[in-house]
Short mmCIF file of C-alpha atoms and ligand atoms in Angstrom, two decimals:
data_model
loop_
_atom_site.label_atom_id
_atom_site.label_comp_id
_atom_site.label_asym_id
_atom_site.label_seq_id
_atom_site.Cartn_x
_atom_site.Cartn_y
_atom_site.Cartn_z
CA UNK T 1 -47.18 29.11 18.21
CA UNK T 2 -44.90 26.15 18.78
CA UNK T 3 -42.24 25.80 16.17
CA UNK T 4 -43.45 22.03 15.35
CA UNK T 5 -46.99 20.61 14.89
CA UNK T 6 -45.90 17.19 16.25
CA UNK T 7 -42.78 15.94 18.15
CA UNK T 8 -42.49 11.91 17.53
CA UNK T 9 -40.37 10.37 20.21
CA UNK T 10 -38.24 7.25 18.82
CA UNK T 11 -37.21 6.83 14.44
CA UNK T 12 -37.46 3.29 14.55
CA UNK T 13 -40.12 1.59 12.34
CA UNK T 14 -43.46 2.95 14.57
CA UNK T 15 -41.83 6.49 14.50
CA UNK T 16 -41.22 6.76 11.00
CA UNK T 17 -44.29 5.12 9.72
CA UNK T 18 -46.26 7.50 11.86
CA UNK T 19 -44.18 10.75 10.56
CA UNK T 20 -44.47 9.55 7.17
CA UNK T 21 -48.41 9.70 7.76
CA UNK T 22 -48.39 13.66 9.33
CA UNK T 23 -46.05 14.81 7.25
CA UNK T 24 -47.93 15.98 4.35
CA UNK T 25 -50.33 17.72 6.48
CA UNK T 26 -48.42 18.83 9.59
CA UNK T 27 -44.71 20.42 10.41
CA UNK T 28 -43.05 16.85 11.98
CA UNK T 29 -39.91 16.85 14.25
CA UNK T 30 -38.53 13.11 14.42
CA UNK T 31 -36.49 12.64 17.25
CA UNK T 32 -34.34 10.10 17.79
CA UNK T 33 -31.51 9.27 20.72
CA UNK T 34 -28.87 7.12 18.86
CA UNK T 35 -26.75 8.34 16.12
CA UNK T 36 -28.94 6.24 13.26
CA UNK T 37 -32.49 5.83 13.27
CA UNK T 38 -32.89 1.75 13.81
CA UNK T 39 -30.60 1.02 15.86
CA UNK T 40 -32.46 -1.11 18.73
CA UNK T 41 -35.25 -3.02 17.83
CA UNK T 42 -36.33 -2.54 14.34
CA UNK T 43 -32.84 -3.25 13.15
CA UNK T 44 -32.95 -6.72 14.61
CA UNK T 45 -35.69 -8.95 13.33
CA UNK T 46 -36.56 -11.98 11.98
CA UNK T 47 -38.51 -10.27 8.86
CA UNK T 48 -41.27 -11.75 8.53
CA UNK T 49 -45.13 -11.02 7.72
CA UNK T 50 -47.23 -13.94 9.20
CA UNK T 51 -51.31 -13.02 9.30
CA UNK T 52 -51.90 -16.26 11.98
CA UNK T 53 -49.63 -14.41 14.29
CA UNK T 54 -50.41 -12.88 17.72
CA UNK T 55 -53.60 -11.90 19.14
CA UNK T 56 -57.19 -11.02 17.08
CA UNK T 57 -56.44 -7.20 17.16
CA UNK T 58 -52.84 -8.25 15.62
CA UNK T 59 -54.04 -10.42 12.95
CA UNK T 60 -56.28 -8.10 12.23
CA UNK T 61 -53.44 -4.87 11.82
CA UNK T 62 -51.27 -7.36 9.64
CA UNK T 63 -54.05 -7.86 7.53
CA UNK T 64 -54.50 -3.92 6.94
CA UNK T 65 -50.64 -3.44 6.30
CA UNK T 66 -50.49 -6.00 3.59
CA UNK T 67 -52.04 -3.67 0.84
CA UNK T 68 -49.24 -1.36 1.19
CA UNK T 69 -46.61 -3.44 1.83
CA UNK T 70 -47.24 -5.64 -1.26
CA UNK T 71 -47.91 -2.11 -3.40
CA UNK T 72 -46.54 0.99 -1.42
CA UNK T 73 -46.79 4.35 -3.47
CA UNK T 74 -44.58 4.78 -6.28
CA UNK T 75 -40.83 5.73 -5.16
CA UNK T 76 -40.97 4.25 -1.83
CA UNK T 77 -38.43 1.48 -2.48
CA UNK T 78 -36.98 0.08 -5.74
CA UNK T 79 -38.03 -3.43 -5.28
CA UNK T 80 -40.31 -5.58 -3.64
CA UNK T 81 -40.58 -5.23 -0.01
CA UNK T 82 -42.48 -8.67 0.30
CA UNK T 83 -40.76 -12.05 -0.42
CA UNK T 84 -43.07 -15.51 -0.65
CA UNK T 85 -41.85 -17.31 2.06
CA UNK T 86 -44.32 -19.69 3.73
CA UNK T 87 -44.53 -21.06 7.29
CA UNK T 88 -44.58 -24.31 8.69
CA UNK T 89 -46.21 -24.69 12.60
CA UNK T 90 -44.86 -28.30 13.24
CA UNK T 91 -46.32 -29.92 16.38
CA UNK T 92 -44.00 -33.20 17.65
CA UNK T 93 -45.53 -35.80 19.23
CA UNK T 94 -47.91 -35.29 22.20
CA UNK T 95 -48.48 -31.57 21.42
CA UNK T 96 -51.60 -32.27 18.83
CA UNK T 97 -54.05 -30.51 21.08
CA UNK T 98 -51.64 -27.12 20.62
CA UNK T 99 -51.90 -27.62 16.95
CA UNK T 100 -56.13 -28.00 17.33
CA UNK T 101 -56.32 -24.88 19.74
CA UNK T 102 -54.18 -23.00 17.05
CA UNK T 103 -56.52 -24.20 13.98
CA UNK T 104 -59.44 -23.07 16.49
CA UNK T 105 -58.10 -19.28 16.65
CA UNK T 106 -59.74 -18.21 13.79
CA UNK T 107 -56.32 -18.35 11.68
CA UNK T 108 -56.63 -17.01 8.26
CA UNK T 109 -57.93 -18.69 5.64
CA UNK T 110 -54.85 -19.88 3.84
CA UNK T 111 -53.97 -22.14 6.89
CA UNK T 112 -54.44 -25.38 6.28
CA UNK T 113 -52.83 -28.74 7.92
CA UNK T 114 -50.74 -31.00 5.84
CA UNK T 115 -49.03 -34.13 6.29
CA UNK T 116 -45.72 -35.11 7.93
CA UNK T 117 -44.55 -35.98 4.47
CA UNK T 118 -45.73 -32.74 2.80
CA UNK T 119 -43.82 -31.12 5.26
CA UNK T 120 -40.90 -33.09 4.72
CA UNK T 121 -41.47 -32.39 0.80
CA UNK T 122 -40.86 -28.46 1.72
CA UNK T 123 -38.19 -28.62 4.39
CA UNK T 124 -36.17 -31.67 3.72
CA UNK T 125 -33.93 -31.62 6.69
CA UNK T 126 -37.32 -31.83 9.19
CA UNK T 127 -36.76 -35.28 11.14
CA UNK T 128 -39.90 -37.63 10.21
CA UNK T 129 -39.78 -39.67 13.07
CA UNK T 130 -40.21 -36.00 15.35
CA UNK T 131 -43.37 -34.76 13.55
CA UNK T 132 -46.66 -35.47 14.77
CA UNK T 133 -48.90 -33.12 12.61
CA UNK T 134 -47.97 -29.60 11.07
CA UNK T 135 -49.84 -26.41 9.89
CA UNK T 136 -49.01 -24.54 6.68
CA UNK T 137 -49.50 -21.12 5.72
CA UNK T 138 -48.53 -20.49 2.51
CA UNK T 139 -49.40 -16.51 2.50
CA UNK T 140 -46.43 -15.37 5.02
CA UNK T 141 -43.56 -13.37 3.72
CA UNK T 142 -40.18 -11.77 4.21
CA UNK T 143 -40.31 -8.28 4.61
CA UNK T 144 -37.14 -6.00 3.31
CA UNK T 145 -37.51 -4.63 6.99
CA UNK T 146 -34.35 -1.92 5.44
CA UNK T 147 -36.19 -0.62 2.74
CA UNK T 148 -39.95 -0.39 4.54
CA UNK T 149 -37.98 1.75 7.47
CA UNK T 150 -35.87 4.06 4.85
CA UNK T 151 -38.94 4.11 3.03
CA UNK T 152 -40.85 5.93 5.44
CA UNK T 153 -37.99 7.91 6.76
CA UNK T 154 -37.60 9.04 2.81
CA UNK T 155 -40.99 10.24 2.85
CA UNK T 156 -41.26 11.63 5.49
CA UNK T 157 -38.02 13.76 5.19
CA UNK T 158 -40.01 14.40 1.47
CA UNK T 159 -42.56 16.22 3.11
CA UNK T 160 -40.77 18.12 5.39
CA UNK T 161 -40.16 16.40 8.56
CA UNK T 162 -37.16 17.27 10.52
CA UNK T 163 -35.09 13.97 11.91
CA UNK T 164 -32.73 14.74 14.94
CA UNK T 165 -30.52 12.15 15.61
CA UNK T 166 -28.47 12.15 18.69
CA UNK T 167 -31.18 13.66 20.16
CA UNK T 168 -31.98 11.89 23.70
CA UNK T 169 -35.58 13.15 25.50
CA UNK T 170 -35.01 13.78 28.98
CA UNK T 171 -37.64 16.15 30.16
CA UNK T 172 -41.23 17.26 28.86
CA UNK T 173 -43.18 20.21 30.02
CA UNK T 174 -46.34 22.00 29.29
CA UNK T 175 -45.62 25.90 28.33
CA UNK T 176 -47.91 27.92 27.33
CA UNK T 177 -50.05 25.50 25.30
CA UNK T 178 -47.65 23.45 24.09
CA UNK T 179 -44.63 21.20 24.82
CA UNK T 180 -41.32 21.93 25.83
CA UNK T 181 -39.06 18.90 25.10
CA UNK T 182 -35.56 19.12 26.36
CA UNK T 183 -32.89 16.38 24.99
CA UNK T 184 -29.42 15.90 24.57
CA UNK T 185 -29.84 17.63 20.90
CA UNK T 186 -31.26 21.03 22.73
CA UNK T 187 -34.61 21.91 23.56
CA UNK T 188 -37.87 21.80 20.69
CA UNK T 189 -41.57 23.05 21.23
CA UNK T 190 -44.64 21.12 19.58
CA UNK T 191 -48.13 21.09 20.15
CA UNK T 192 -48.46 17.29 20.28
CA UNK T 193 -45.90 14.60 21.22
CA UNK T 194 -46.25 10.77 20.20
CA UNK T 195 -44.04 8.41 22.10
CA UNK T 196 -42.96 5.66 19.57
CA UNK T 197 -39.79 5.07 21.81
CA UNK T 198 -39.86 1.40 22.23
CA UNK T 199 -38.52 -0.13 24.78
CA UNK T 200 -38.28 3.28 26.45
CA UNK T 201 -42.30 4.05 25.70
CA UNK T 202 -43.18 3.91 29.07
CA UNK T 203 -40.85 6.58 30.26
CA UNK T 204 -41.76 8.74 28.03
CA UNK T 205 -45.13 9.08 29.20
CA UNK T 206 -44.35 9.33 32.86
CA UNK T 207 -42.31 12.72 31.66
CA UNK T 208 -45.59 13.74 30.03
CA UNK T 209 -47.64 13.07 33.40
CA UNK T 210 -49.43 10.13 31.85
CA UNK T 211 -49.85 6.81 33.49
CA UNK T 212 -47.09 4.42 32.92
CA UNK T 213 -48.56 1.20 30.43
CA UNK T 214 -46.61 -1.40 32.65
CA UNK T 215 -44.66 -2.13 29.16
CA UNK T 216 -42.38 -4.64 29.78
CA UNK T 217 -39.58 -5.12 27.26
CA UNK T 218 -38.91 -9.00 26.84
CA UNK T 219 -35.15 -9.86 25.28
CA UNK T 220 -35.68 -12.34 21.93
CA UNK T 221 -32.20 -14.01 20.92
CA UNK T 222 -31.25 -14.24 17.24
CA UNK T 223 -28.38 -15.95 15.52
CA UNK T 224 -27.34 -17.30 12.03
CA UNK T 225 -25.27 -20.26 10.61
CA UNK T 226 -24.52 -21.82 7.94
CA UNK T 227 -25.94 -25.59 6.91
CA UNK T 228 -23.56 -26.49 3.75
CA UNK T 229 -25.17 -30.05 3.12
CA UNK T 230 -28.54 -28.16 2.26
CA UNK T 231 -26.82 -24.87 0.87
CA UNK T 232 -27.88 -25.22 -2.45
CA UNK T 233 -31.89 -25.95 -1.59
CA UNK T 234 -32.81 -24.08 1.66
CA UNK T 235 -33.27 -21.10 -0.22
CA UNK T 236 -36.52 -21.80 -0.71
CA UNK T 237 -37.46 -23.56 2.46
CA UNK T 238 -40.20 -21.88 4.38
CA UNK T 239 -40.00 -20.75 7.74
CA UNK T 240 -40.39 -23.54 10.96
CA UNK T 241 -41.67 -22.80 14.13
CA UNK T 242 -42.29 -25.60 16.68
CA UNK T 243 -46.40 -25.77 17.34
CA UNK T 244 -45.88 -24.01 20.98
CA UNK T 245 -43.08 -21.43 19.67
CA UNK T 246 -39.79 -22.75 21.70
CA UNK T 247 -37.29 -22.49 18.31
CA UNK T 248 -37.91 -20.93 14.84
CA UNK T 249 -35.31 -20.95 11.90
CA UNK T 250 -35.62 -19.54 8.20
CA UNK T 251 -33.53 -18.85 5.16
CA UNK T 252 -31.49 -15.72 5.63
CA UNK T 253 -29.25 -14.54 2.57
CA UNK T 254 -27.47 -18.21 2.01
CA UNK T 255 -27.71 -18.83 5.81
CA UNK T 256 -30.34 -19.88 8.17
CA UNK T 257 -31.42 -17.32 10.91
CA UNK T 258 -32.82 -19.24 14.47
CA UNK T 259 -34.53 -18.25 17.31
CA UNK T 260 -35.60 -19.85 20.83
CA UNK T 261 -38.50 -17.76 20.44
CA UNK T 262 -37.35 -16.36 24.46
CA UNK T 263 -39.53 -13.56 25.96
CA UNK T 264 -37.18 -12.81 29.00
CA UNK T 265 -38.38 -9.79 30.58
CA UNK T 266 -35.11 -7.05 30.43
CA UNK T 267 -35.65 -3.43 31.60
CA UNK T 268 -34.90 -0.93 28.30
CA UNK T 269 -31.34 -1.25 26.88
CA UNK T 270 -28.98 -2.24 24.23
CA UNK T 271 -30.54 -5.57 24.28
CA UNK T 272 -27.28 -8.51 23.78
CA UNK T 273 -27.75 -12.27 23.33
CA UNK T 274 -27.04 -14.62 25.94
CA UNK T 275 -25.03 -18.28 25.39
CA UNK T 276 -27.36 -20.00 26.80
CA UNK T 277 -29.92 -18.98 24.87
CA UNK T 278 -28.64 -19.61 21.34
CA UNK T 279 -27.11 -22.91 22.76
CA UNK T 280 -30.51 -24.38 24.10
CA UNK T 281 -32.16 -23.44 20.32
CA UNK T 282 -29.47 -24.93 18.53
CA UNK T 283 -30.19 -28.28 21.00
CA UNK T 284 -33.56 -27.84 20.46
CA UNK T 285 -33.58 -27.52 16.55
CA UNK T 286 -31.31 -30.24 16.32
CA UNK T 287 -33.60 -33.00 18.10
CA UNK T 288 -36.01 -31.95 15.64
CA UNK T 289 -34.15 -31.75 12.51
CA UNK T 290 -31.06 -33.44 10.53
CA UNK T 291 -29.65 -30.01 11.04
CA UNK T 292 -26.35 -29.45 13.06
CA UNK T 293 -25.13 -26.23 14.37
CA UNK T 294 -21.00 -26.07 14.53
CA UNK T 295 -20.56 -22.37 14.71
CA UNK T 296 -22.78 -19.35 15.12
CA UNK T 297 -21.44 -16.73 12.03
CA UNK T 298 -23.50 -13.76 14.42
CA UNK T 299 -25.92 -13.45 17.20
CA UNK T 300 -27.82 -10.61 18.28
CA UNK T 301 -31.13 -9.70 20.89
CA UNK T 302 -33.72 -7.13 20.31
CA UNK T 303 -36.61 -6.23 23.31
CA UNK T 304 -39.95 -6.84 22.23
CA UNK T 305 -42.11 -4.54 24.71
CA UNK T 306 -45.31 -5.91 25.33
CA UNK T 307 -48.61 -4.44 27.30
CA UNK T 308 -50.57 -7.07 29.76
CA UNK T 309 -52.77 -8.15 26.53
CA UNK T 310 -50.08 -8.10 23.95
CA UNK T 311 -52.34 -5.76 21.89
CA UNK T 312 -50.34 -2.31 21.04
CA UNK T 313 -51.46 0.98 22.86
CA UNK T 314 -52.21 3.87 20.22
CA UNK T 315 -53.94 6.96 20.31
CA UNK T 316 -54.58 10.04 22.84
CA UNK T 317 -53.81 9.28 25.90
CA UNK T 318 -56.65 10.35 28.51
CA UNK T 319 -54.58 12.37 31.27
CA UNK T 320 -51.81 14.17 29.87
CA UNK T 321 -53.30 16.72 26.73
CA UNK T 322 -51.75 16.19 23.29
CA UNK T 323 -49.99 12.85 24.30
CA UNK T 324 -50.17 10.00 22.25
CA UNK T 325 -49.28 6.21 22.39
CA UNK T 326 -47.46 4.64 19.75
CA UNK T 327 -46.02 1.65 21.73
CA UNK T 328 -46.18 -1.94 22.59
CA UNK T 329 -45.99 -3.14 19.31
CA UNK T 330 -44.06 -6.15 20.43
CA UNK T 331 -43.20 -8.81 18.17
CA UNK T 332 -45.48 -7.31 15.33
CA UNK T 333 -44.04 -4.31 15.08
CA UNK T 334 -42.46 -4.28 11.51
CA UNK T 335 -45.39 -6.14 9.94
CA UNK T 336 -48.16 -3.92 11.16
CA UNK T 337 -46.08 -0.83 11.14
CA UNK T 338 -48.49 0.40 8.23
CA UNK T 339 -51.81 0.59 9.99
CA UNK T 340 -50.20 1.45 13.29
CA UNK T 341 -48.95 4.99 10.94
CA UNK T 342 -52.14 5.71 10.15
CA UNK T 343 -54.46 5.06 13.48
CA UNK T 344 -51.50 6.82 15.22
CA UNK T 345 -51.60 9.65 12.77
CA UNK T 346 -55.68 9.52 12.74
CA UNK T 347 -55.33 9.74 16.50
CA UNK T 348 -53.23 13.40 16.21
CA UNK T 349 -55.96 14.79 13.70
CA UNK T 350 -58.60 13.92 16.05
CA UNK T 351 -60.45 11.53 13.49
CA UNK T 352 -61.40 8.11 14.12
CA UNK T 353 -60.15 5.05 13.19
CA UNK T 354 -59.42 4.83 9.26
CA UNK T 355 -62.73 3.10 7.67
CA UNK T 356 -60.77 -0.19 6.62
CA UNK T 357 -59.64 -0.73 10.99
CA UNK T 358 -63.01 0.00 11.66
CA UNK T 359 -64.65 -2.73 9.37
CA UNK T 360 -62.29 -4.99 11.10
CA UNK T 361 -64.38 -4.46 14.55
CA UNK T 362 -61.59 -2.24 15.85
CA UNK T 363 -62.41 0.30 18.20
CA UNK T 364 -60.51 3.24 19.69
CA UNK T 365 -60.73 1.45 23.17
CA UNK T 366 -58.66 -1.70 21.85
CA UNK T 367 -56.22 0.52 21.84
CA UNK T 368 -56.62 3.05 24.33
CA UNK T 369 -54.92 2.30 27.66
CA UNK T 370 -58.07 2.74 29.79
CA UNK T 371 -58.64 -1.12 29.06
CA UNK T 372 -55.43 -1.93 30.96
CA UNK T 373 -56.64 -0.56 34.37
CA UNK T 374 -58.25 -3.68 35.88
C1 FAD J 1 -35.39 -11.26 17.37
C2 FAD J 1 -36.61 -10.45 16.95
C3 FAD J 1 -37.41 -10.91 15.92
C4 FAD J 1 -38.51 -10.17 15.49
N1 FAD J 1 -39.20 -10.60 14.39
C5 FAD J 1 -40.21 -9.85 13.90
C6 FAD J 1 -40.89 -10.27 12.72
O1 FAD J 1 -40.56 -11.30 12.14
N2 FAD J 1 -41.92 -9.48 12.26
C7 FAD J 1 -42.28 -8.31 12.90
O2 FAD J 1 -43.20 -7.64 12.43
N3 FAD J 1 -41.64 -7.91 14.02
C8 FAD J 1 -40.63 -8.64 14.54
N4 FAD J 1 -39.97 -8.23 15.66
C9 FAD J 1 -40.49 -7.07 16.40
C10 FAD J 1 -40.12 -5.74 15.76
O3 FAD J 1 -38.73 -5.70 15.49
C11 FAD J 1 -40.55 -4.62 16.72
O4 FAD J 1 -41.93 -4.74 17.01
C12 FAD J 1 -40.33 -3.21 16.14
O5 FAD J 1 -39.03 -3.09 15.61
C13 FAD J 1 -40.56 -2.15 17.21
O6 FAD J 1 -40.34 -0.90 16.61
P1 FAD J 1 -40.35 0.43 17.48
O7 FAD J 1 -40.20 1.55 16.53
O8 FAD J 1 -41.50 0.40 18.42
O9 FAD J 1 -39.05 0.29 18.44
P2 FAD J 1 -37.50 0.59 18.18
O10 FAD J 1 -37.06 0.09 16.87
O11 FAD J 1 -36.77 0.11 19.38
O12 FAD J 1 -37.46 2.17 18.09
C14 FAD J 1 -37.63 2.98 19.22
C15 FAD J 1 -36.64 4.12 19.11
O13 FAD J 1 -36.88 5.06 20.16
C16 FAD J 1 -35.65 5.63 20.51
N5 FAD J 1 -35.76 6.22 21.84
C17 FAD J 1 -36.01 5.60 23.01
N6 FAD J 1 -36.02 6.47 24.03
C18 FAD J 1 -35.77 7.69 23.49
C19 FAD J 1 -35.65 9.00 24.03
N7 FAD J 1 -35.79 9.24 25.35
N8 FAD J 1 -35.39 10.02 23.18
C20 FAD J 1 -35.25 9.81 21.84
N9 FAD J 1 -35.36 8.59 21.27
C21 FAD J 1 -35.61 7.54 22.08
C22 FAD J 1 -34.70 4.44 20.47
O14 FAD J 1 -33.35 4.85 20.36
C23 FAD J 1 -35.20 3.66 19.27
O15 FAD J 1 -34.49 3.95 18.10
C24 FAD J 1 -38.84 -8.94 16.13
C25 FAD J 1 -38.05 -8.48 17.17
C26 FAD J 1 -36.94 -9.21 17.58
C27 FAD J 1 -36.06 -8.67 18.67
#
């Protein structure tokens, strides 16, 4: 009998949220290839929870993780790990009809549209004479993207799981029933392997013999700065994003963190931020806003891998026996991490979906990667 139930391939927020699910029930080795768990994509987000985001099946996974991100069990984390925030979607002039096709999308309920001045009312430094209509949504949130990740790590390490750190995957073989996974850390055995590696999803399964996803990882640049004529207000700004997503900026701990929203495909690595990049956001938030941008205090870039439909692949996969997807989470990964935990984990006991995914209209083939074939 293999010394582990389940092998989990990548500790970043997917990883852990799934280990944190088996744990109770199953003997969980965590295995990770950098030093600290976090280190590539989940450490470098913008933090926030925003239901109107992404595709039907991703709204729809956000809406199933809010329950235990606004009350996880007792212990997880010592304070809140959702923040009110809000969200502005501000459309400039000549881009109403991306503002009507995003009302049409079946948004939650808490959107609503609001006027130019309303707008102006919660994000003061918004330039009048730019805005042509906006979109609110009151109901997004920062996430304490820290504690959610430790949590699960804690309580998963609670139960039992082993983390390996340092512990690269290089080679997987089938061995009498089971898995043989060689990595830099030494070889492990396990009856099932889940590849929550990220970026690096993709070749994981081609060592198990399963079909590669065509994951692409897309590079998203980051920065902060600081804006001292509205340092004593912005705190409580909500988040702006431009109606067709080319720059976003927020609050961030006294400064305000911006994004040109970029999706430039990268293969897998330590993801770094271009010039270019944070200089054409900083132009960009600037001809919309009173805001100037003298000097970047810290930029960063973090790959958000993405599958052809931008929906995440989960589950058994149907060549290669005991395999399972957790990948292509993409830019939703820290907000839906809790429902990804448990179809992933649901997947490994051979269950269906949980019953609250599957009142959603969810199906197992929304995830599986049999729908990517055509
Ligand atoms: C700028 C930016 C803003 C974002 N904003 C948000 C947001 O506001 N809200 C939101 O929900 N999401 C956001 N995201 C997306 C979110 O960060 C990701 O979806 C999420 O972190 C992906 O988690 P993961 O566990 O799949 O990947 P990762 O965190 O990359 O973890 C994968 C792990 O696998 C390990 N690994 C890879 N290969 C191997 C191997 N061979 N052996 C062992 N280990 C391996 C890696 O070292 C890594 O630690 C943002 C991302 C970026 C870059």
């Amino acid at each position: 009998m293999a010394a582990f139930d389940v092998a989990i391939v990548g500790a970043g927020i997917v990883g852990a949220s799934v280990a944190m699910r088996l744990a109770p029930t199953h003997r969980v080795l965590l295995l990770e290839g950098e030093d600290r768990p976090g280190y590539h994509t989940t450490g470098r987000s913008a933090a926030l929870f925003e239901e109107a985001y992404g595709p039907a099946p991703i709204r729809k996974l956000t809406r199933a993780s809010r329950a235990f991100l606004e009350s996880p069990p007792p212990g997880f984390a010592a304070d809140a790990l959702l923040q009110p925030r809000g969200c502005l979607f501000v459309a400039p002039h000549g881009r109403s009809a991306a503002l009507d096709a995003a009302l049409a999308a079946a948004l939650p309920g808490s959107v609503r549209e609001i006027s130019p001045e309303q707008a102006l009312e919660r994000c003061p430094a918004l330039d009048r004479a730019w805005i042509a209509r906006v979109l609110e949504e009151p109901g997004s949130m920062d996430m304490d993207v820290a504690a959610i990740h430790q949590g699960y790590l804690r309580a998963a390490k609670a139960a039992g799981t082993a983390l390996v750190c340092g512990a690269r995957v290089s080679a997987l073989a089938r061995a009498g029933g089971a898995w043989q996974i060689d990595t830099s850390a030494g070889r492990f055995e396990a009856a099932h392997i889940v590849a929550a590696a990220g970026a690096w999803a993709d070749e994981i399964g081609v060592l198990a013999g399963a079909s590669p996803l065509g994951l692409v990882p897309k590079r998203r640049t980051a920065f902060v700065f600081e804006q001292p004529a509205y340092a004593a207000t912005m705190a409580n700004w909500p988040m702006v994003v431009d109606i067709d997503e080319t720059f976003y900026f927020k609050p961030e701990a006294g400064l305000l963190l911006a994004s040109p929203a970029d999706e430039t495909p990268s293969p897998p690595c330590d993801a770094q931020p271009e010039d270019i990049d944070v200089a054409e956001c900083a132009a960009r938030i600037e001809a919309a806003s009173a805001l100037r941008i003298a000097r970047v205090k810290r930029k960063w870039a973090g790959l958000r891998s993405f599958v052809a439909d931008k929906v995440p692949v989960l589950g058994p996969d149907s060549r290669a026996e005991n395999f399972h997807w957790a990948a292509g989470v993409g830019g939703y990964g820290i907000m839906t991490s809790p429902a990804v935990g448990r179809i992933v984990a649901a997947g490994v006991c051979g269950q269906d979906l949980p019953d609250d995914i599957l009142a959603s209209g969810l199906r197992w083939p929304d995830f599986g990667a049999r729908r990517l074939a055509g």
